[in-house]
Amino acid sequence: MVRDFISLIFPQNCINCQQSLISEEKYLCTGCKIDLPLTNDYQNESNDLFAKFSFESKVKTANAFLYFHQRGVTQKLLHQLKYNRKKDIGVVLGSWFAPQLANLEIDFIVPVPLHRSKLRKRTFNQSEQIASGISEELNVEVKHQLVKRIIATKTQTRKSKVERWENMENVYSEIKEDISNTSALVVDDVITTGATTGMLCQRLVEAGVGQIHIACIARGK
Ligand SMILES: [Zn+2]
């Protein structure tokens, strides 16, 4: 009765279509979950996301879970996660994504870190939430402190691709831990240019990583 009363005050509705949710549904109703814009990148090794990282030979696979469209369901989910502080959405998205990553050999997960100024503003790192959902499903550890973001870069939309890459050079701290010959899964929320994720990969390579897999919740078409 208490629960019914609470759900009357705070109705649990589908983030996409507003229909009220039944007990097993999380954030999306069953219909909207079935209609998620899946990329199925995991079934296509030479997908568009992987192409962004093909210059780095240690990167073996790259998979996005969903396509990102303006005003689409992916944007709604990520907006609730990042700006409405619905932390748990990250974990849920990670757990939905995890089965697509189950065939990869992974020793640990590295969530793309946020700079501390952004972390203070947002209170949590959305990539860590996603990583923890994947970690629970696949039973792989998350290395939270492996690497830090040491430069909070401003938006770079006006810069050329080359300038963007140069600007990224020292965004992440050097990795002190010996990770030679390990296999890392880098987890991000959205990948657009791939520049920041690429820089993180470079740090992993410098530290001797054997192979890298990249996973993000969303990418453009
Ligand atoms: Zn719905």
PDB file of C-alpha atoms and ligand atoms in Angstrom:
ATOM      1  CA  MET A   1       0.000   0.000   0.000  1.00  0.00           C
ATOM      2  CA  VAL A   2       2.867   2.338   0.864  1.00  0.00           C
ATOM      3  CA  ARG A   3       4.403   1.558  -2.505  1.00  0.00           C
ATOM      4  CA  ASP A   4       1.175   2.284  -4.335  1.00  0.00           C
ATOM      5  CA  PHE A   5       0.895   5.522  -2.441  1.00  0.00           C
ATOM      6  CA  ILE A   6       4.452   6.501  -3.382  1.00  0.00           C
ATOM      7  CA  SER A   7       3.895   5.631  -7.023  1.00  0.00           C
ATOM      8  CA  LEU A   8       0.797   7.813  -6.951  1.00  0.00           C
ATOM      9  CA  ILE A   9       2.879  10.790  -5.885  1.00  0.00           C
ATOM     10  CA  PHE A  10       5.908   9.880  -8.013  1.00  0.00           C
ATOM     11  CA  PRO A  11       4.436   7.964 -10.920  1.00  0.00           C
ATOM     12  CA  GLN A  12       6.939   5.618 -12.518  1.00  0.00           C
ATOM     13  CA  ASN A  13       6.488   6.319 -16.180  1.00  0.00           C
ATOM     14  CA  CYS A  14       8.300   5.275 -19.320  1.00  0.00           C
ATOM     15  CA  ILE A  15      10.920   7.918 -20.088  1.00  0.00           C
ATOM     16  CA  ASN A  16      10.034   7.712 -23.754  1.00  0.00           C
ATOM     17  CA  CYS A  17       6.234   7.438 -24.050  1.00  0.00           C
ATOM     18  CA  GLN A  18       5.115   8.330 -20.483  1.00  0.00           C
ATOM     19  CA  GLN A  19       2.991   5.202 -20.143  1.00  0.00           C
ATOM     20  CA  SER A  20       3.067   3.928 -16.550  1.00  0.00           C
ATOM     21  CA  LEU A  21       5.477   1.085 -15.917  1.00  0.00           C
ATOM     22  CA  ILE A  22       4.669  -2.314 -14.501  1.00  0.00           C
ATOM     23  CA  SER A  23       6.816  -3.919 -11.814  1.00  0.00           C
ATOM     24  CA  GLU A  24       9.577  -5.530 -13.908  1.00  0.00           C
ATOM     25  CA  GLU A  25      10.035  -2.603 -16.265  1.00  0.00           C
ATOM     26  CA  LYS A  26      12.850  -0.149 -15.642  1.00  0.00           C
ATOM     27  CA  TYR A  27      12.746   3.350 -17.137  1.00  0.00           C
ATOM     28  CA  LEU A  28      11.239   2.094 -20.407  1.00  0.00           C
ATOM     29  CA  CYS A  29       8.026   0.211 -21.065  1.00  0.00           C
ATOM     30  CA  THR A  30       8.417  -3.123 -22.873  1.00  0.00           C
ATOM     31  CA  GLY A  31       7.313  -1.634 -26.210  1.00  0.00           C
ATOM     32  CA  CYS A  32       9.837   1.200 -26.092  1.00  0.00           C
ATOM     33  CA  LYS A  33      12.581  -1.186 -24.978  1.00  0.00           C
ATOM     34  CA  ILE A  34      11.908  -3.462 -27.967  1.00  0.00           C
ATOM     35  CA  ASP A  35      12.024  -0.402 -30.236  1.00  0.00           C
ATOM     36  CA  LEU A  36      15.415   0.806 -28.957  1.00  0.00           C
ATOM     37  CA  PRO A  37      17.583   1.932 -31.911  1.00  0.00           C
ATOM     38  CA  LEU A  38      20.187  -0.829 -31.581  1.00  0.00           C
ATOM     39  CA  THR A  39      23.334  -0.491 -33.686  1.00  0.00           C
ATOM     40  CA  ASN A  40      24.202  -4.197 -33.469  1.00  0.00           C
ATOM     41  CA  ASP A  41      27.825  -3.117 -33.819  1.00  0.00           C
ATOM     42  CA  TYR A  42      28.846  -6.288 -32.003  1.00  0.00           C
ATOM     43  CA  GLN A  43      27.747  -8.287 -35.049  1.00  0.00           C
ATOM     44  CA  ASN A  44      29.851  -6.172 -37.403  1.00  0.00           C
ATOM     45  CA  GLU A  45      33.518  -5.880 -36.487  1.00  0.00           C
ATOM     46  CA  SER A  46      34.265  -3.245 -39.119  1.00  0.00           C
ATOM     47  CA  ASN A  47      31.475  -0.903 -38.009  1.00  0.00           C
ATOM     48  CA  ASP A  48      31.652   2.909 -38.225  1.00  0.00           C
ATOM     49  CA  LEU A  49      32.720   3.278 -34.608  1.00  0.00           C
ATOM     50  CA  PHE A  50      35.624   0.882 -35.014  1.00  0.00           C
ATOM     51  CA  ALA A  51      36.740   2.859 -38.082  1.00  0.00           C
ATOM     52  CA  LYS A  52      37.440   5.846 -35.809  1.00  0.00           C
ATOM     53  CA  PHE A  53      40.025   3.808 -33.887  1.00  0.00           C
ATOM     54  CA  SER A  54      41.493   1.707 -36.665  1.00  0.00           C
ATOM     55  CA  PHE A  55      44.764   3.722 -36.505  1.00  0.00           C
ATOM     56  CA  GLU A  56      45.477   2.128 -33.127  1.00  0.00           C
ATOM     57  CA  SER A  57      46.346  -1.522 -33.648  1.00  0.00           C
ATOM     58  CA  LYS A  58      45.686  -2.469 -30.011  1.00  0.00           C
ATOM     59  CA  VAL A  59      42.032  -1.568 -30.407  1.00  0.00           C
ATOM     60  CA  LYS A  60      40.406  -4.845 -31.377  1.00  0.00           C
ATOM     61  CA  THR A  61      36.691  -4.036 -31.248  1.00  0.00           C
ATOM     62  CA  ALA A  62      34.463  -1.006 -30.792  1.00  0.00           C
ATOM     63  CA  ASN A  63      30.773  -1.322 -30.030  1.00  0.00           C
ATOM     64  CA  ALA A  64      28.027   1.202 -29.461  1.00  0.00           C
ATOM     65  CA  PHE A  65      24.789  -0.061 -27.974  1.00  0.00           C
ATOM     66  CA  LEU A  66      22.409   2.543 -29.460  1.00  0.00           C
ATOM     67  CA  TYR A  67      22.167   5.165 -32.147  1.00  0.00           C
ATOM     68  CA  PHE A  68      21.799   8.727 -30.946  1.00  0.00           C
ATOM     69  CA  HIS A  69      19.111  10.873 -32.563  1.00  0.00           C
ATOM     70  CA  GLN A  70      18.044  14.344 -31.502  1.00  0.00           C
ATOM     71  CA  ARG A  71      14.890  14.022 -29.369  1.00  0.00           C
ATOM     72  CA  GLY A  72      15.038  10.236 -29.712  1.00  0.00           C
ATOM     73  CA  VAL A  73      14.805   7.689 -26.923  1.00  0.00           C
ATOM     74  CA  THR A  74      18.612   7.444 -26.505  1.00  0.00           C
ATOM     75  CA  GLN A  75      18.861  11.174 -25.957  1.00  0.00           C
ATOM     76  CA  LYS A  76      16.031  11.040 -23.410  1.00  0.00           C
ATOM     77  CA  LEU A  77      17.733   8.244 -21.471  1.00  0.00           C
ATOM     78  CA  LEU A  78      21.120   9.959 -21.472  1.00  0.00           C
ATOM     79  CA  HIS A  79      19.596  13.299 -20.567  1.00  0.00           C
ATOM     80  CA  GLN A  80      17.881  11.795 -17.520  1.00  0.00           C
ATOM     81  CA  LEU A  81      21.133  10.094 -16.573  1.00  0.00           C
ATOM     82  CA  LYS A  82      23.445  13.075 -16.969  1.00  0.00           C
ATOM     83  CA  TYR A  83      21.386  16.115 -16.144  1.00  0.00           C
ATOM     84  CA  ASN A  84      18.544  14.793 -14.033  1.00  0.00           C
ATOM     85  CA  ARG A  85      20.847  12.783 -11.792  1.00  0.00           C
ATOM     86  CA  LYS A  86      19.084   9.485 -12.365  1.00  0.00           C
ATOM     87  CA  LYS A  87      22.292   7.583 -11.651  1.00  0.00           C
ATOM     88  CA  ASP A  88      20.694   4.187 -11.834  1.00  0.00           C
ATOM     89  CA  ILE A  89      19.861   4.586 -15.534  1.00  0.00           C
ATOM     90  CA  GLY A  90      23.577   4.160 -16.247  1.00  0.00           C
ATOM     91  CA  VAL A  91      23.672   0.844 -14.410  1.00  0.00           C
ATOM     92  CA  VAL A  92      20.525  -0.354 -16.172  1.00  0.00           C
ATOM     93  CA  LEU A  93      21.873   0.643 -19.612  1.00  0.00           C
ATOM     94  CA  GLY A  94      25.130  -1.151 -18.816  1.00  0.00           C
ATOM     95  CA  SER A  95      23.266  -4.311 -17.868  1.00  0.00           C
ATOM     96  CA  TRP A  96      21.211  -4.202 -21.101  1.00  0.00           C
ATOM     97  CA  PHE A  97      24.396  -3.721 -23.126  1.00  0.00           C
ATOM     98  CA  ALA A  98      26.490  -6.374 -21.334  1.00  0.00           C
ATOM     99  CA  PRO A  99      25.232  -9.493 -23.198  1.00  0.00           C
ATOM    100  CA  GLN A 100      26.599  -7.987 -26.442  1.00  0.00           C
ATOM    101  CA  LEU A 101      30.041  -7.800 -24.839  1.00  0.00           C
ATOM    102  CA  ALA A 102      29.993 -11.227 -23.231  1.00  0.00           C
ATOM    103  CA  ASN A 103      32.165 -12.874 -25.875  1.00  0.00           C
ATOM    104  CA  LEU A 104      35.062 -10.447 -25.432  1.00  0.00           C
ATOM    105  CA  GLU A 105      38.035 -11.441 -23.335  1.00  0.00           C
ATOM    106  CA  ILE A 106      38.325  -8.664 -20.788  1.00  0.00           C
ATOM    107  CA  ASP A 107      40.545  -8.418 -17.692  1.00  0.00           C
ATOM    108  CA  PHE A 108      39.185  -5.106 -16.423  1.00  0.00           C
ATOM    109  CA  ILE A 109      36.949  -2.173 -17.295  1.00  0.00           C
ATOM    110  CA  VAL A 110      38.130   1.441 -17.509  1.00  0.00           C
ATOM    111  CA  PRO A 111      35.356   4.031 -17.369  1.00  0.00           C
ATOM    112  CA  VAL A 112      36.357   7.230 -19.186  1.00  0.00           C
ATOM    113  CA  PRO A 113      37.105   9.604 -16.286  1.00  0.00           C
ATOM    114  CA  LEU A 114      35.603  13.041 -15.785  1.00  0.00           C
ATOM    115  CA  HIS A 115      37.673  16.015 -14.745  1.00  0.00           C
ATOM    116  CA  ARG A 116      37.142  16.789 -11.040  1.00  0.00           C
ATOM    117  CA  SER A 117      35.474  20.127 -11.808  1.00  0.00           C
ATOM    118  CA  LYS A 118      32.856  18.389 -13.917  1.00  0.00           C
ATOM    119  CA  LEU A 119      32.504  15.616 -11.369  1.00  0.00           C
ATOM    120  CA  ARG A 120      31.775  18.203  -8.693  1.00  0.00           C
ATOM    121  CA  LYS A 121      29.088  19.762 -10.851  1.00  0.00           C
ATOM    122  CA  ARG A 122      27.476  16.511 -11.918  1.00  0.00           C
ATOM    123  CA  THR A 123      28.107  14.633  -8.632  1.00  0.00           C
ATOM    124  CA  PHE A 124      28.867  11.332 -10.373  1.00  0.00           C
ATOM    125  CA  ASN A 125      30.543   9.992 -13.489  1.00  0.00           C
ATOM    126  CA  GLN A 126      27.965   8.546 -15.867  1.00  0.00           C
ATOM    127  CA  SER A 127      30.564   6.273 -17.501  1.00  0.00           C
ATOM    128  CA  GLU A 128      31.294   4.700 -14.111  1.00  0.00           C
ATOM    129  CA  GLN A 129      27.602   3.941 -13.679  1.00  0.00           C
ATOM    130  CA  ILE A 130      27.490   2.252 -17.101  1.00  0.00           C
ATOM    131  CA  ALA A 131      30.710   0.380 -16.304  1.00  0.00           C
ATOM    132  CA  SER A 132      29.273  -0.908 -13.046  1.00  0.00           C
ATOM    133  CA  GLY A 133      26.201  -2.280 -14.851  1.00  0.00           C
ATOM    134  CA  ILE A 134      28.472  -4.116 -17.313  1.00  0.00           C
ATOM    135  CA  SER A 135      30.756  -5.256 -14.497  1.00  0.00           C
ATOM    136  CA  GLU A 136      27.901  -6.811 -12.510  1.00  0.00           C
ATOM    137  CA  GLU A 137      26.675  -8.763 -15.519  1.00  0.00           C
ATOM    138  CA  LEU A 138      30.063  -9.926 -16.820  1.00  0.00           C
ATOM    139  CA  ASN A 139      31.760 -10.285 -13.450  1.00  0.00           C
ATOM    140  CA  VAL A 140      34.780  -8.196 -14.475  1.00  0.00           C
ATOM    141  CA  GLU A 141      36.421  -5.648 -12.165  1.00  0.00           C
ATOM    142  CA  VAL A 142      36.231  -1.892 -12.768  1.00  0.00           C
ATOM    143  CA  LYS A 143      39.497   0.028 -12.331  1.00  0.00           C
ATOM    144  CA  HIS A 144      38.253   3.391 -11.062  1.00  0.00           C
ATOM    145  CA  GLN A 145      41.607   4.972 -10.241  1.00  0.00           C
ATOM    146  CA  LEU A 146      43.739   3.754 -13.135  1.00  0.00           C
ATOM    147  CA  VAL A 147      43.781   7.065 -14.974  1.00  0.00           C
ATOM    148  CA  LYS A 148      42.650  10.618 -14.204  1.00  0.00           C
ATOM    149  CA  ARG A 149      41.413  13.375 -16.441  1.00  0.00           C
ATOM    150  CA  ILE A 150      43.833  16.231 -15.728  1.00  0.00           C
ATOM    151  CA  ILE A 151      42.693  18.816 -18.276  1.00  0.00           C
ATOM    152  CA  ALA A 152      39.113  19.979 -18.525  1.00  0.00           C
ATOM    153  CA  THR A 153      39.001  21.012 -22.163  1.00  0.00           C
ATOM    154  CA  LYS A 154      36.415  23.461 -23.377  1.00  0.00           C
ATOM    155  CA  THR A 155      34.134  22.681 -26.270  1.00  0.00           C
ATOM    156  CA  GLN A 156      36.133  22.241 -29.405  1.00  0.00           C
ATOM    157  CA  THR A 157      33.507  22.302 -32.071  1.00  0.00           C
ATOM    158  CA  ARG A 158      35.197  25.159 -33.935  1.00  0.00           C
ATOM    159  CA  LYS A 159      38.536  23.431 -34.132  1.00  0.00           C
ATOM    160  CA  SER A 160      39.703  21.211 -36.939  1.00  0.00           C
ATOM    161  CA  LYS A 161      40.139  17.517 -36.401  1.00  0.00           C
ATOM    162  CA  VAL A 162      43.937  17.832 -36.231  1.00  0.00           C
ATOM    163  CA  GLU A 163      43.754  20.681 -33.704  1.00  0.00           C
ATOM    164  CA  ARG A 164      41.362  18.646 -31.633  1.00  0.00           C
ATOM    165  CA  TRP A 165      43.765  15.736 -31.521  1.00  0.00           C
ATOM    166  CA  GLU A 166      46.678  17.999 -30.548  1.00  0.00           C
ATOM    167  CA  ASN A 167      44.626  19.595 -27.845  1.00  0.00           C
ATOM    168  CA  MET A 168      43.872  16.176 -26.414  1.00  0.00           C
ATOM    169  CA  GLU A 169      47.475  15.203 -25.942  1.00  0.00           C
ATOM    170  CA  ASN A 170      47.702  15.601 -22.184  1.00  0.00           C
ATOM    171  CA  VAL A 171      44.092  15.299 -21.179  1.00  0.00           C
ATOM    172  CA  TYR A 172      44.677  12.103 -19.218  1.00  0.00           C
ATOM    173  CA  SER A 173      47.317  11.309 -16.620  1.00  0.00           C
ATOM    174  CA  GLU A 174      49.986   8.705 -17.262  1.00  0.00           C
ATOM    175  CA  ILE A 175      49.177   5.222 -16.031  1.00  0.00           C
ATOM    176  CA  LYS A 176      51.513   4.047 -13.280  1.00  0.00           C
ATOM    177  CA  GLU A 177      50.131   0.545 -12.860  1.00  0.00           C
ATOM    178  CA  ASP A 178      51.661  -2.313 -14.835  1.00  0.00           C
ATOM    179  CA  ILE A 179      48.959  -3.490 -17.199  1.00  0.00           C
ATOM    180  CA  SER A 180      51.201  -5.275 -19.677  1.00  0.00           C
ATOM    181  CA  ASN A 181      49.498  -7.849 -21.845  1.00  0.00           C
ATOM    182  CA  THR A 182      46.095  -7.307 -20.269  1.00  0.00           C
ATOM    183  CA  SER A 183      42.854  -6.759 -22.122  1.00  0.00           C
ATOM    184  CA  ALA A 184      40.928  -3.595 -21.222  1.00  0.00           C
ATOM    185  CA  LEU A 185      37.358  -2.573 -21.924  1.00  0.00           C
ATOM    186  CA  VAL A 186      37.078   1.213 -22.192  1.00  0.00           C
ATOM    187  CA  VAL A 187      33.553   2.397 -21.376  1.00  0.00           C
ATOM    188  CA  ASP A 188      32.117   5.753 -22.411  1.00  0.00           C
ATOM    189  CA  ASP A 189      28.601   7.170 -22.581  1.00  0.00           C
ATOM    190  CA  VAL A 190      28.607   8.811 -26.022  1.00  0.00           C
ATOM    191  CA  ILE A 191      31.359   8.763 -28.636  1.00  0.00           C
ATOM    192  CA  THR A 192      31.268  11.429 -31.324  1.00  0.00           C
ATOM    193  CA  THR A 193      34.708  12.252 -32.751  1.00  0.00           C
ATOM    194  CA  GLY A 194      36.469   9.602 -30.697  1.00  0.00           C
ATOM    195  CA  ALA A 195      39.239  12.064 -29.832  1.00  0.00           C
ATOM    196  CA  THR A 196      39.062  11.834 -26.017  1.00  0.00           C
ATOM    197  CA  THR A 197      38.506   8.100 -26.032  1.00  0.00           C
ATOM    198  CA  GLY A 198      41.433   7.756 -28.435  1.00  0.00           C
ATOM    199  CA  MET A 199      43.688   9.669 -26.059  1.00  0.00           C
ATOM    200  CA  LEU A 200      42.733   7.392 -23.215  1.00  0.00           C
ATOM    201  CA  CYS A 201      43.568   4.404 -25.425  1.00  0.00           C
ATOM    202  CA  GLN A 202      46.964   5.932 -26.058  1.00  0.00           C
ATOM    203  CA  ARG A 203      47.652   6.066 -22.321  1.00  0.00           C
ATOM    204  CA  LEU A 204      46.703   2.405 -22.015  1.00  0.00           C
ATOM    205  CA  VAL A 205      49.029   1.535 -24.893  1.00  0.00           C
ATOM    206  CA  GLU A 206      51.892   3.465 -23.257  1.00  0.00           C
ATOM    207  CA  ALA A 207      51.333   1.397 -20.127  1.00  0.00           C
ATOM    208  CA  GLY A 208      51.692  -1.796 -22.127  1.00  0.00           C
ATOM    209  CA  VAL A 209      48.113  -2.956 -22.501  1.00  0.00           C
ATOM    210  CA  GLY A 210      47.794  -6.028 -24.722  1.00  0.00           C
ATOM    211  CA  GLN A 211      44.465  -5.198 -26.294  1.00  0.00           C
ATOM    212  CA  ILE A 212      41.647  -2.710 -26.007  1.00  0.00           C
ATOM    213  CA  HIS A 213      37.940  -3.056 -26.565  1.00  0.00           C
ATOM    214  CA  ILE A 214      35.769   0.051 -26.684  1.00  0.00           C
ATOM    215  CA  ALA A 215      32.146   0.167 -25.623  1.00  0.00           C
ATOM    216  CA  CYS A 216      29.809   3.133 -25.501  1.00  0.00           C
ATOM    217  CA  ILE A 217      26.096   3.501 -25.017  1.00  0.00           C
ATOM    218  CA  ALA A 218      25.551   5.758 -28.017  1.00  0.00           C
ATOM    219  CA  ARG A 219      26.986   7.003 -31.267  1.00  0.00           C
ATOM    220  CA  GLY A 220      25.634   8.907 -34.258  1.00  0.00           C
ATOM    221  CA  LYS A 221      24.730   7.132 -37.465  1.00  0.00           C
TER     222      LYS A 221
HETATM  223 ZN    ZN B   1       7.273   3.551 -23.527  1.00  0.00          ZN
END
